[in-house]
Short mmCIF file of the C-alpha atoms (twelve columns), coordinates in Angstrom:
data_MODEL
# 
_entry.id   MODEL 
# 
loop_
_atom_site.group_PDB 
_atom_site.id 
_atom_site.type_symbol 
_atom_site.label_atom_id 
_atom_site.label_alt_id 
_atom_site.label_comp_id 
_atom_site.label_asym_id 
_atom_site.label_seq_id 
_atom_site.Cartn_x 
_atom_site.Cartn_y 
_atom_site.Cartn_z 
_atom_site.pdbx_PDB_model_num 
ATOM 1   C CA . MET A 1   19.105  -33.054 13.764  1 
ATOM 2   C CA . ASN A 2   15.374  -31.609 12.600  1 
ATOM 3   C CA . SER A 3   14.070  -28.178 13.658  1 
ATOM 4   C CA . GLY A 4   11.673  -29.968 15.846  1 
ATOM 5   C CA . ASP A 5   14.875  -30.940 17.779  1 
ATOM 6   C CA . ARG A 6   16.473  -27.455 18.442  1 
ATOM 7   C CA . THR A 7   16.902  -26.651 21.980  1 
ATOM 8   C CA . ASP A 8   16.946  -23.425 24.004  1 
ATOM 9   C CA . SER A 9   20.055  -22.877 24.423  1 
ATOM 10  C CA . GLN A 10  20.932  -23.187 20.587  1 
ATOM 11  C CA . VAL A 11  17.956  -20.889 19.777  1 
ATOM 12  C CA . SER A 12  19.436  -18.595 22.889  1 
ATOM 13  C CA . GLN A 13  22.615  -18.888 21.185  1 
ATOM 14  C CA . ALA A 14  21.738  -18.134 17.222  1 
ATOM 15  C CA . SER A 15  19.300  -15.085 18.612  1 
ATOM 16  C CA . GLU A 16  22.839  -13.389 20.597  1 
ATOM 17  C CA . VAL A 17  23.200  -10.839 18.155  1 
ATOM 18  C CA . GLY A 18  20.558  -8.518  17.211  1 
ATOM 19  C CA . GLU A 19  20.300  -5.405  14.584  1 
ATOM 20  C CA . ALA A 20  21.019  -2.140  16.962  1 
ATOM 21  C CA . SER A 21  19.646  0.895   16.611  1 
ATOM 22  C CA . GLY A 22  18.487  3.880   18.524  1 
ATOM 23  C CA . ALA A 23  20.083  3.748   22.143  1 
ATOM 24  C CA . GLY A 24  21.875  0.729   22.307  1 
ATOM 25  C CA . ALA A 25  23.304  2.133   18.769  1 
ATOM 26  C CA . GLY A 26  24.458  5.049   20.646  1 
ATOM 27  C CA . ARG A 27  26.749  4.010   22.505  1 
ATOM 28  C CA . GLY A 28  29.158  2.813   19.919  1 
ATOM 29  C CA . ARG A 29  28.455  -1.232  19.853  1 
ATOM 30  C CA . ARG A 30  25.922  -3.449  18.519  1 
ATOM 31  C CA . VAL A 31  23.180  -4.461  21.390  1 
ATOM 32  C CA . THR A 32  23.099  -8.359  22.306  1 
ATOM 33  C CA . ILE A 33  20.223  -10.094 23.505  1 
ATOM 34  C CA . ARG A 34  22.178  -10.349 26.756  1 
ATOM 35  C CA . ASP A 35  21.662  -6.136  27.448  1 
ATOM 36  C CA . VAL A 36  17.334  -6.796  26.806  1 
ATOM 37  C CA . ALA A 37  17.414  -9.543  29.509  1 
ATOM 38  C CA . ALA A 38  19.537  -6.911  31.802  1 
ATOM 39  C CA . ARG A 39  16.925  -4.530  31.114  1 
ATOM 40  C CA . ALA A 40  14.071  -6.953  31.736  1 
ATOM 41  C CA . GLY A 41  15.473  -8.389  34.485  1 
ATOM 42  C CA . VAL A 42  15.703  -11.745 33.296  1 
ATOM 43  C CA . SER A 43  17.845  -14.482 31.425  1 
ATOM 44  C CA . LYS A 44  18.837  -14.718 27.980  1 
ATOM 45  C CA . GLY A 45  17.004  -17.991 27.838  1 
ATOM 46  C CA . ALA A 46  13.389  -16.199 28.685  1 
ATOM 47  C CA . VAL A 47  14.538  -13.510 26.259  1 
ATOM 48  C CA . SER A 48  14.251  -16.336 23.452  1 
ATOM 49  C CA . LEU A 49  11.770  -17.640 24.849  1 
ATOM 50  C CA . ALA A 50  9.440   -14.729 24.739  1 
ATOM 51  C CA . PHE A 51  10.900  -14.074 21.157  1 
ATOM 52  C CA . ASN A 52  10.162  -18.038 19.527  1 
ATOM 53  C CA . ASP A 53  6.620   -17.878 21.934  1 
ATOM 54  C CA . ARG A 54  7.255   -20.764 22.978  1 
ATOM 55  C CA . PRO A 55  5.970   -20.903 26.976  1 
ATOM 56  C CA . GLY A 56  7.340   -20.738 30.158  1 
ATOM 57  C CA . VAL A 57  7.496   -16.976 30.390  1 
ATOM 58  C CA . SER A 58  4.280   -14.996 32.035  1 
ATOM 59  C CA . PRO A 59  2.474   -12.727 29.828  1 
ATOM 60  C CA . ALA A 60  3.799   -10.163 32.102  1 
ATOM 61  C CA . THR A 61  7.040   -10.954 31.161  1 
ATOM 62  C CA . ARG A 62  6.807   -11.082 27.654  1 
ATOM 63  C CA . ASP A 63  5.186   -7.306  27.912  1 
ATOM 64  C CA . ARG A 64  8.436   -6.656  29.586  1 
ATOM 65  C CA . ILE A 65  10.790  -8.318  27.822  1 
ATOM 66  C CA . PHE A 66  9.278   -7.007  24.208  1 
ATOM 67  C CA . ALA A 67  8.925   -2.912  25.754  1 
ATOM 68  C CA . ALA A 68  13.329  -3.588  27.315  1 
ATOM 69  C CA . ALA A 69  13.954  -4.818  23.723  1 
ATOM 70  C CA . ARG A 70  11.739  -1.846  22.157  1 
ATOM 71  C CA . GLU A 71  13.616  1.054   24.348  1 
ATOM 72  C CA . LEU A 72  17.023  -0.751  22.915  1 
ATOM 73  C CA . GLY A 73  16.257  -0.978  19.617  1 
ATOM 74  C CA . TRP A 74  17.065  -4.613  19.565  1 
ATOM 75  C CA . ALA A 75  15.708  -7.783  17.411  1 
ATOM 76  C CA . PRO A 76  16.571  -11.051 16.644  1 
ATOM 77  C CA . HIS A 77  18.482  -11.426 13.128  1 
ATOM 78  C CA . LEU A 78  16.228  -13.564 10.440  1 
ATOM 79  C CA . SER A 79  19.228  -15.403 10.228  1 
ATOM 80  C CA . ALA A 80  18.484  -16.324 13.940  1 
ATOM 81  C CA . ARG A 81  14.632  -16.765 14.060  1 
ATOM 82  C CA . SER A 82  14.920  -19.353 10.761  1 
ATOM 83  C CA . LEU A 83  17.060  -21.318 13.092  1 
ATOM 84  C CA . ALA A 84  14.583  -21.161 16.562  1 
ATOM 85  C CA . GLY A 85  11.661  -22.339 13.354  1 
ATOM 86  C CA . SER A 86  10.523  -18.836 12.555  1 
ATOM 87  C CA . ARG A 87  8.139   -18.813 9.499   1 
ATOM 88  C CA . VAL A 88  9.742   -17.284 7.059   1 
ATOM 89  C CA . ASP A 89  7.165   -18.855 4.497   1 
ATOM 90  C CA . THR A 90  4.505   -16.754 4.890   1 
ATOM 91  C CA . VAL A 91  4.453   -12.935 3.624   1 
ATOM 92  C CA . GLY A 92  1.569   -10.446 5.894   1 
ATOM 93  C CA . LEU A 93  -0.654  -7.791  4.028   1 
ATOM 94  C CA . ALA A 94  -3.100  -5.901  5.809   1 
ATOM 95  C CA . ILE A 95  -5.691  -2.972  4.120   1 
ATOM 96  C CA . ALA A 96  -7.415  -0.450  5.643   1 
ATOM 97  C CA . ARG A 97  -10.661 -1.167  3.991   1 
ATOM 98  C CA . PRO A 98  -13.719 -2.118  4.168   1 
ATOM 99  C CA . ALA A 99  -14.310 -6.077  3.474   1 
ATOM 100 C CA . ARG A 100 -17.427 -5.255  1.294   1 
ATOM 101 C CA . MET A 101 -16.088 -2.747  -0.035  1 
ATOM 102 C CA . LEU A 102 -12.495 -4.390  -0.875  1 
ATOM 103 C CA . GLY A 103 -14.235 -7.470  -3.099  1 
ATOM 104 C CA . LEU A 104 -15.342 -5.114  -5.163  1 
ATOM 105 C CA . GLU A 105 -12.257 -3.331  -5.914  1 
ATOM 106 C CA . PRO A 106 -10.291 -4.505  -9.388  1 
ATOM 107 C CA . TRP A 107 -6.978  -3.258  -8.478  1 
ATOM 108 C CA . PHE A 108 -6.736  -4.358  -5.092  1 
ATOM 109 C CA . MET A 109 -7.463  -8.208  -6.830  1 
ATOM 110 C CA . GLU A 110 -4.880  -7.778  -9.294  1 
ATOM 111 C CA . PHE A 111 -2.318  -6.408  -7.123  1 
ATOM 112 C CA . VAL A 112 -2.706  -9.692  -4.736  1 
ATOM 113 C CA . SER A 113 -2.912  -12.057 -8.053  1 
ATOM 114 C CA . GLY A 114 0.114   -10.647 -8.754  1 
ATOM 115 C CA . ILE A 115 1.748   -11.149 -5.441  1 
ATOM 116 C CA . GLU A 116 0.483   -14.762 -5.531  1 
ATOM 117 C CA . SER A 117 1.920   -15.375 -8.277  1 
ATOM 118 C CA . VAL A 118 5.089   -14.555 -7.050  1 
ATOM 119 C CA . LEU A 119 4.731   -16.002 -3.850  1 
ATOM 120 C CA . ALA A 120 3.667   -19.478 -5.092  1 
ATOM 121 C CA . GLU A 121 7.304   -20.855 -7.315  1 
ATOM 122 C CA . ARG A 122 8.817   -19.913 -3.693  1 
ATOM 123 C CA . SER A 123 5.793   -22.416 -2.196  1 
ATOM 124 C CA . CYS A 124 5.183   -18.806 0.085   1 
ATOM 125 C CA . SER A 125 1.842   -18.041 1.247   1 
ATOM 126 C CA . LEU A 126 0.412   -14.750 1.812   1 
ATOM 127 C CA . LEU A 127 -1.334  -13.373 5.227   1 
ATOM 128 C CA . LEU A 128 -4.157  -10.651 4.434   1 
ATOM 129 C CA . ARG A 129 -5.870  -9.046  7.237   1 
ATOM 130 C CA . LEU A 130 -8.156  -6.540  6.944   1 
ATOM 131 C CA . VAL A 131 -8.058  -3.100  9.449   1 
ATOM 132 C CA . ARG A 132 -9.609  -0.342  10.314  1 
ATOM 133 C CA . ASP A 133 -6.313  2.617   10.432  1 
ATOM 134 C CA . VAL A 134 -3.268  2.505   10.733  1 
ATOM 135 C CA . GLU A 135 -3.305  1.309   14.732  1 
ATOM 136 C CA . GLU A 136 -4.797  -1.652  14.347  1 
ATOM 137 C CA . GLU A 137 -2.220  -2.288  11.185  1 
ATOM 138 C CA . ILE A 138 0.604   -1.838  13.837  1 
ATOM 139 C CA . ALA A 139 -0.807  -4.240  16.656  1 
ATOM 140 C CA . VAL A 140 -1.445  -6.614  13.504  1 
ATOM 141 C CA . GLN A 141 1.781   -6.198  11.846  1 
ATOM 142 C CA . GLU A 142 3.675   -6.357  15.708  1 
ATOM 143 C CA . ALA A 143 1.696   -9.494  16.680  1 
ATOM 144 C CA . TRP A 144 2.552   -11.644 13.484  1 
ATOM 145 C CA . TRP A 145 6.080   -10.566 13.934  1 
ATOM 146 C CA . ARG A 146 6.548   -11.721 17.728  1 
ATOM 147 C CA . GLY A 147 4.297   -14.862 17.186  1 
ATOM 148 C CA . ARG A 148 6.539   -15.704 13.901  1 
ATOM 149 C CA . GLN A 149 3.326   -16.158 11.849  1 
ATOM 150 C CA . VAL A 150 5.208   -13.930 8.752   1 
ATOM 151 C CA . GLY A 151 8.846   -13.022 7.305   1 
ATOM 152 C CA . GLY A 152 8.050   -10.085 6.013   1 
ATOM 153 C CA . SER A 153 5.158   -7.860  5.075   1 
ATOM 154 C CA . ILE A 154 3.713   -5.545  2.327   1 
ATOM 155 C CA . LEU A 155 2.912   -1.653  3.041   1 
ATOM 156 C CA . VAL A 156 -0.233  -0.107  0.994   1 
ATOM 157 C CA . ASP A 157 -1.234  3.193   1.328   1 
ATOM 158 C CA . LEU A 158 0.989   4.978   2.362   1 
ATOM 159 C CA . ARG A 159 0.968   8.408   4.249   1 
ATOM 160 C CA . ASP A 160 2.758   11.102  4.438   1 
ATOM 161 C CA . GLY A 161 4.985   10.369  7.982   1 
ATOM 162 C CA . ASP A 162 3.635   7.134   7.786   1 
ATOM 163 C CA . PRO A 163 3.573   6.233   11.227  1 
ATOM 164 C CA . ARG A 164 4.025   2.548   10.528  1 
ATOM 165 C CA . VAL A 165 7.125   2.679   8.835   1 
ATOM 166 C CA . PRO A 166 8.814   3.842   11.886  1 
ATOM 167 C CA . ALA A 167 7.177   1.038   13.985  1 
ATOM 168 C CA . LEU A 168 8.211   -1.485  11.537  1 
ATOM 169 C CA . ARG A 169 11.723  -0.463  11.609  1 
ATOM 170 C CA . ARG A 170 11.558  -0.907  15.601  1 
ATOM 171 C CA . LEU A 171 10.523  -4.317  15.261  1 
ATOM 172 C CA . GLY A 172 13.375  -5.465  12.961  1 
ATOM 173 C CA . LEU A 173 10.380  -6.422  10.573  1 
ATOM 174 C CA . PRO A 174 11.502  -6.963  6.965   1 
ATOM 175 C CA . ALA A 175 9.140   -4.506  4.447   1 
ATOM 176 C CA . VAL A 176 8.873   -3.293  1.771   1 
ATOM 177 C CA . ALA A 177 6.136   -0.683  0.602   1 
ATOM 178 C CA . ALA A 178 4.336   -0.079  -2.435  1 
ATOM 179 C CA . GLY A 179 4.286   3.780   -3.090  1 
ATOM 180 C CA . HIS A 180 6.201   6.807   -3.858  1 
ATOM 181 C CA . PRO A 181 9.724   6.425   -2.332  1 
ATOM 182 C CA . SER A 182 9.610   10.114  -0.572  1 
ATOM 183 C CA . LEU A 183 6.747   8.222   1.510   1 
ATOM 184 C CA . ALA A 184 8.474   5.089   1.957   1 
ATOM 185 C CA . GLY A 185 10.278  6.310   4.920   1 
ATOM 186 C CA . GLY A 186 13.901  4.617   3.397   1 
ATOM 187 C CA . LEU A 187 12.395  1.277   2.624   1 
ATOM 188 C CA . THR A 188 12.816  -0.567  -0.198  1 
ATOM 189 C CA . SER A 189 9.685   0.923   -2.531  1 
ATOM 190 C CA . VAL A 190 8.399   -0.163  -5.970  1 
ATOM 191 C CA . TRP A 191 6.013   3.004   -6.929  1 
ATOM 192 C CA . THR A 192 4.552   4.284   -10.245 1 
ATOM 193 C CA . ASP A 193 4.994   8.012   -11.538 1 
ATOM 194 C CA . ASP A 194 1.371   9.198   -10.565 1 
ATOM 195 C CA . ALA A 195 2.114   12.724  -11.564 1 
ATOM 196 C CA . THR A 196 3.220   12.472  -14.776 1 
ATOM 197 C CA . ALA A 197 -0.010  9.868   -15.881 1 
ATOM 198 C CA . VAL A 198 -2.322  12.802  -14.629 1 
ATOM 199 C CA . GLY A 199 -0.520  15.456  -16.413 1 
ATOM 200 C CA . GLU A 200 -1.186  13.216  -19.216 1 
ATOM 201 C CA . ALA A 201 -4.848  12.630  -18.759 1 
ATOM 202 C CA . VAL A 202 -4.911  16.551  -18.218 1 
ATOM 203 C CA . ARG A 203 -3.752  17.114  -21.379 1 
ATOM 204 C CA . TYR A 204 -5.244  14.912  -23.343 1 
ATOM 205 C CA . LEU A 205 -8.764  16.298  -22.396 1 
ATOM 206 C CA . ALA A 206 -7.576  19.784  -22.868 1 
ATOM 207 C CA . ALA A 207 -6.090  18.884  -26.603 1 
ATOM 208 C CA . LEU A 208 -10.045 17.859  -27.261 1 
ATOM 209 C CA . GLY A 209 -10.859 21.559  -26.158 1 
ATOM 210 C CA . HIS A 210 -12.188 20.902  -22.357 1 
ATOM 211 C CA . ARG A 211 -11.762 24.016  -20.549 1 
ATOM 212 C CA . ARG A 212 -13.889 22.944  -17.334 1 
ATOM 213 C CA . ILE A 213 -11.858 19.629  -15.787 1 
ATOM 214 C CA . ALA A 214 -13.340 18.095  -12.898 1 
ATOM 215 C CA . ARG A 215 -11.819 15.361  -10.730 1 
ATOM 216 C CA . VAL A 216 -13.430 13.308  -8.040  1 
ATOM 217 C CA . GLY A 217 -10.209 11.691  -5.711  1 
ATOM 218 C CA . GLY A 218 -9.507  9.597   -3.025  1 
ATOM 219 C CA . VAL A 219 -9.389  9.951   0.730   1 
ATOM 220 C CA . PRO A 220 -7.295  13.133  1.205   1 
ATOM 221 C CA . ALA A 221 -5.029  11.595  3.940   1 
ATOM 222 C CA . LEU A 222 -3.354  9.155   1.546   1 
ATOM 223 C CA . GLY A 223 -0.034  10.238  -0.049  1 
ATOM 224 C CA . HIS A 224 -0.966  9.233   -3.965  1 
ATOM 225 C CA . SER A 225 -3.845  11.180  -3.444  1 
ATOM 226 C CA . THR A 226 -2.460  14.303  -2.484  1 
ATOM 227 C CA . VAL A 227 0.391   13.383  -5.526  1 
ATOM 228 C CA . ARG A 228 -2.730  13.205  -7.844  1 
ATOM 229 C CA . THR A 229 -4.538  16.602  -6.626  1 
ATOM 230 C CA . ALA A 230 -1.001  18.501  -6.485  1 
ATOM 231 C CA . ALA A 231 -0.334  17.115  -9.954  1 
ATOM 232 C CA . PHE A 232 -3.387  17.339  -11.447 1 
ATOM 233 C CA . GLU A 233 -3.818  20.996  -9.847  1 
ATOM 234 C CA . ALA A 234 0.346   21.793  -11.670 1 
ATOM 235 C CA . THR A 235 -1.191  20.659  -14.680 1 
ATOM 236 C CA . LEU A 236 -4.300  22.780  -15.423 1 
ATOM 237 C CA . GLY A 237 -2.291  25.487  -14.375 1 
ATOM 238 C CA . GLU A 238 0.301   25.351  -16.579 1 
ATOM 239 C CA . LEU A 239 -2.465  25.373  -19.450 1 
ATOM 240 C CA . GLY A 240 -4.068  28.265  -18.166 1 
ATOM 241 C CA . LEU A 241 -7.495  26.105  -17.132 1 
ATOM 242 C CA . GLY A 242 -7.704  27.946  -13.742 1 
ATOM 243 C CA . ALA A 243 -7.969  25.765  -10.349 1 
ATOM 244 C CA . GLY A 244 -9.652  23.299  -11.475 1 
ATOM 245 C CA . ARG A 245 -12.056 21.211  -9.093  1 
ATOM 246 C CA . THR A 246 -10.930 18.198  -6.553  1 
ATOM 247 C CA . VAL A 247 -14.055 16.335  -4.281  1 
ATOM 248 C CA . ALA A 248 -12.885 13.769  -1.970  1 
ATOM 249 C CA . THR A 249 -14.336 10.290  -1.126  1 
ATOM 250 C CA . ASP A 250 -13.457 6.726   -0.059  1 
ATOM 251 C CA . PHE A 251 -12.914 5.037   -3.462  1 
ATOM 252 C CA . SER A 252 -16.604 3.587   -3.254  1 
ATOM 253 C CA . GLY A 253 -19.211 3.428   -6.224  1 
ATOM 254 C CA . GLU A 254 -21.815 5.604   -4.176  1 
ATOM 255 C CA . GLU A 255 -18.698 8.213   -2.758  1 
ATOM 256 C CA . GLY A 256 -18.066 8.500   -6.842  1 
ATOM 257 C CA . ALA A 257 -21.703 9.076   -7.797  1 
ATOM 258 C CA . ARG A 258 -22.599 11.640  -4.906  1 
ATOM 259 C CA . ALA A 259 -19.442 13.208  -6.221  1 
ATOM 260 C CA . THR A 260 -20.879 13.559  -9.745  1 
ATOM 261 C CA . ARG A 261 -23.839 14.287  -9.115  1 
ATOM 262 C CA . ALA A 262 -22.626 17.584  -7.140  1 
ATOM 263 C CA . LEU A 263 -20.350 18.430  -9.872  1 
ATOM 264 C CA . LEU A 264 -23.191 18.089  -12.864 1 
ATOM 265 C CA . ALA A 265 -25.893 19.416  -10.639 1 
ATOM 266 C CA . SER A 266 -23.073 23.174  -9.957  1 
ATOM 267 C CA . GLY A 267 -23.982 26.160  -11.808 1 
ATOM 268 C CA . ASP A 268 -20.047 25.903  -13.692 1 
ATOM 269 C CA . ARG A 269 -20.595 21.734  -15.208 1 
ATOM 270 C CA . PRO A 270 -17.313 20.508  -16.190 1 
ATOM 271 C CA . THR A 271 -17.259 19.227  -19.280 1 
ATOM 272 C CA . ALA A 272 -14.754 16.284  -18.400 1 
ATOM 273 C CA . ILE A 273 -14.311 14.699  -14.773 1 
ATOM 274 C CA . ILE A 274 -11.163 12.288  -14.382 1 
ATOM 275 C CA . TYR A 275 -11.632 9.381   -11.944 1 
ATOM 276 C CA . ASP A 276 -9.488  8.033   -9.864  1 
ATOM 277 C CA . ASN A 277 -10.411 4.332   -9.624  1 
ATOM 278 C CA . ASP A 278 -12.118 2.627   -12.215 1 
ATOM 279 C CA . ILE A 279 -15.329 1.623   -9.485  1 
ATOM 280 C CA . MET A 280 -16.347 5.331   -8.965  1 
ATOM 281 C CA . ALA A 281 -16.436 6.302   -12.865 1 
ATOM 282 C CA . VAL A 282 -18.499 3.148   -13.851 1 
ATOM 283 C CA . ALA A 283 -21.210 4.554   -11.206 1 
ATOM 284 C CA . GLY A 284 -20.346 8.235   -12.654 1 
ATOM 285 C CA . LEU A 285 -21.545 7.011   -16.155 1 
ATOM 286 C CA . SER A 286 -24.617 6.101   -14.386 1 
ATOM 287 C CA . VAL A 287 -25.248 9.191   -13.135 1 
ATOM 288 C CA . ALA A 288 -24.948 10.632  -15.788 1 
ATOM 289 C CA . ALA A 289 -27.532 8.811   -17.688 1 
ATOM 290 C CA . GLU A 290 -29.862 9.347   -14.935 1 
ATOM 291 C CA . MET A 291 -29.166 13.153  -15.153 1 
ATOM 292 C CA . GLY A 292 -30.070 12.979  -18.314 1 
ATOM 293 C CA . LEU A 293 -26.481 13.544  -19.848 1 
ATOM 294 C CA . ALA A 294 -25.347 11.565  -23.058 1 
ATOM 295 C CA . VAL A 295 -21.399 10.601  -22.291 1 
ATOM 296 C CA . PRO A 296 -19.379 11.766  -24.170 1 
ATOM 297 C CA . SER A 297 -20.970 14.753  -25.799 1 
ATOM 298 C CA . ASP A 298 -22.137 15.874  -22.603 1 
ATOM 299 C CA . VAL A 299 -19.771 15.177  -20.742 1 
ATOM 300 C CA . SER A 300 -16.071 13.646  -21.175 1 
ATOM 301 C CA . LEU A 301 -15.204 10.796  -18.453 1 
ATOM 302 C CA . LEU A 302 -11.782 9.185   -18.321 1 
ATOM 303 C CA . ALA A 303 -10.826 6.509   -15.276 1 
ATOM 304 C CA . TRP A 304 -8.060  5.778   -13.256 1 
ATOM 305 C CA . ASP A 305 -6.656  1.534   -13.049 1 
ATOM 306 C CA . ASP A 306 -8.136  0.169   -15.936 1 
ATOM 307 C CA . SER A 307 -9.867  -3.178  -15.828 1 
ATOM 308 C CA . GLN A 308 -12.167 -5.243  -17.479 1 
ATOM 309 C CA . LEU A 309 -14.990 -3.272  -15.970 1 
ATOM 310 C CA . CYS A 310 -14.167 0.214   -18.568 1 
ATOM 311 C CA . ARG A 311 -14.142 -2.163  -21.227 1 
ATOM 312 C CA . LEU A 312 -18.383 -4.053  -20.622 1 
ATOM 313 C CA . THR A 313 -19.600 -0.611  -19.969 1 
ATOM 314 C CA . HIS A 314 -21.826 1.556   -22.186 1 
ATOM 315 C CA . PRO A 315 -20.146 3.538   -23.794 1 
ATOM 316 C CA . THR A 316 -17.060 1.978   -22.925 1 
ATOM 317 C CA . LEU A 317 -14.513 4.393   -20.607 1 
ATOM 318 C CA . SER A 318 -11.339 5.358   -21.449 1 
ATOM 319 C CA . ALA A 319 -9.156  4.808   -18.741 1 
ATOM 320 C CA . MET A 320 -5.205  5.357   -17.947 1 
ATOM 321 C CA . SER A 321 -3.766  1.746   -17.972 1 
ATOM 322 C CA . HIS A 322 -1.366  -0.066  -15.532 1 
ATOM 323 C CA . ASP A 323 -0.196  -2.917  -15.303 1 
ATOM 324 C CA . VAL A 324 -1.529  -3.849  -11.375 1 
ATOM 325 C CA . PHE A 325 -0.828  -7.567  -11.484 1 
ATOM 326 C CA . GLY A 326 2.720   -6.470  -12.812 1 
ATOM 327 C CA . PHE A 327 3.129   -4.110  -9.887  1 
ATOM 328 C CA . GLY A 328 1.663   -6.785  -7.352  1 
ATOM 329 C CA . ALA A 329 5.238   -9.317  -8.625  1 
ATOM 330 C CA . GLU A 330 7.721   -6.844  -8.442  1 
ATOM 331 C CA . VAL A 331 6.616   -5.920  -5.237  1 
ATOM 332 C CA . ALA A 332 6.488   -9.754  -3.994  1 
ATOM 333 C CA . ARG A 333 9.774   -9.852  -5.709  1 
ATOM 334 C CA . ARG A 334 11.841  -7.157  -4.138  1 
ATOM 335 C CA . LEU A 335 10.777  -8.422  -0.465  1 
ATOM 336 C CA . PHE A 336 12.920  -11.537 -1.084  1 
ATOM 337 C CA . ASP A 337 15.219  -8.777  -2.182  1 
ATOM 338 C CA . VAL A 338 14.644  -7.060  1.785   1 
ATOM 339 C CA . LEU A 339 14.701  -11.122 2.616   1 
ATOM 340 C CA . ASP A 340 18.224  -11.426 1.322   1 
ATOM 341 C CA . ARG A 341 19.096  -8.208  3.162   1 
ATOM 342 C CA . ALA A 342 19.737  -6.241  -0.324  1 
ATOM 343 C CA . GLU A 343 20.588  -2.289  0.264   1 
ATOM 344 C CA . PRO A 344 16.732  -0.705  0.385   1 
ATOM 345 C CA . ARG A 345 16.656  0.891   -2.759  1 
ATOM 346 C CA . ALA A 346 13.432  2.505   -5.168  1 
ATOM 347 C CA . HIS A 347 12.138  0.482   -8.223  1 
ATOM 348 C CA . GLN A 348 10.325  2.391   -10.800 1 
ATOM 349 C CA . ALA A 349 7.060   0.409   -12.532 1 
ATOM 350 C CA . PRO A 350 5.719   1.586   -15.749 1 
ATOM 351 C CA . THR A 351 3.877   4.734   -15.544 1 
ATOM 352 C CA . PRO A 352 0.007   4.428   -16.010 1 
ATOM 353 C CA . ALA A 353 -0.492  5.199   -19.493 1 
ATOM 354 C CA . LEU A 354 -3.937  6.641   -21.754 1 
ATOM 355 C CA . THR A 355 -6.150  4.232   -23.451 1 
ATOM 356 C CA . PRO A 356 -8.313  6.103   -25.075 1 
ATOM 357 C CA . ARG A 357 -12.257 4.866   -25.851 1 
ATOM 358 C CA . ALA A 358 -15.757 6.098   -26.237 1 
ATOM 359 C CA . SER A 359 -16.333 8.089   -23.412 1 
ATOM 360 C CA . THR A 360 -14.369 11.043  -24.174 1 
ATOM 361 C CA . ALA A 361 -14.633 12.929  -26.793 1 
ATOM 362 C CA . PRO A 362 -14.669 17.145  -27.690 1 
ATOM 363 C CA . PRO A 363 -16.453 19.031  -25.249 1 
ATOM 364 C CA . PRO A 364 -20.420 20.542  -26.780 1 
ATOM 365 C CA . ALA A 365 -20.223 23.426  -28.560 1 
ATOM 366 C CA . ARG A 366 -20.694 27.082  -26.582 1 
ATOM 367 C CA . LYS A 367 -24.243 28.543  -27.651 1 
ATOM 368 C CA . ALA A 368 -23.737 32.037  -28.482 1 
# 
């Protein structure tokens, strides 16, 4: 019998036992499809039809069934969903970035390429969706899972207390987080030690003789921005260089240029600037030339996320190099671990390493 010949009875039997948590688990037993059916006031068959996106259940009844499942903390096992014809050959990735900006972002292009390299080995596909914010992403993830469009998802741009983590847990959607374990809420995660990398960048510039070091950072709400800002300030403090300055941006070239102008036009102009991505560093290089400043003799610039862009500029940009392709591949591999029901754990990827180029040098001598 092929998958198209399965009966609703077999689907119902396959979905009989779900993941237990929340109110149901608190009673000391596993929540089953019978509990969901009883809470929603429907038959077990109706629950199976709703979760397998089959006709025969009205939208109102479907919503009532999903609400009951959320209240009880129930979701079908992955094996049951596979027996019922669920798609486990597609992985979801939602990104809260404007389409125009994402197309110019080398980091995400390399990251997605790394993911695709692993999915291709397993004849799987990537379902990519751009969203406005985490609230929209949660709705998208739920629609993907309820509609059997994905077998698992990848979370990026983690935040403190990220609401996506408990939302995906309630759904029972297998996921891996690309971010620091402290932000992943117990999900399997793949992360890089950004704090150590930031410290290396600051110490390198200080060793060149820089005493006024600034940073053009990303979106403050993102967890990796928080980690980098804290490490930047802590390292400056350890070296006795004061608090330093961090200007927040949205990672775009326009915002990077704006932040650079503000820093270079200030009364106590920095002699070195660290950028949170390569696009902003390239924009900063243009702004320095626009303001009549030479790089690196007047100001040194250092980029995060080394890419081809950094090697094509004049002068070439010093950068914190990171194997983003390999990072994406590792994230995809760990998601398959999750799908195979491996215990959640954190996997550390190689720490970004300093690659000095022509954009960094000792600061100009102070005039007597």
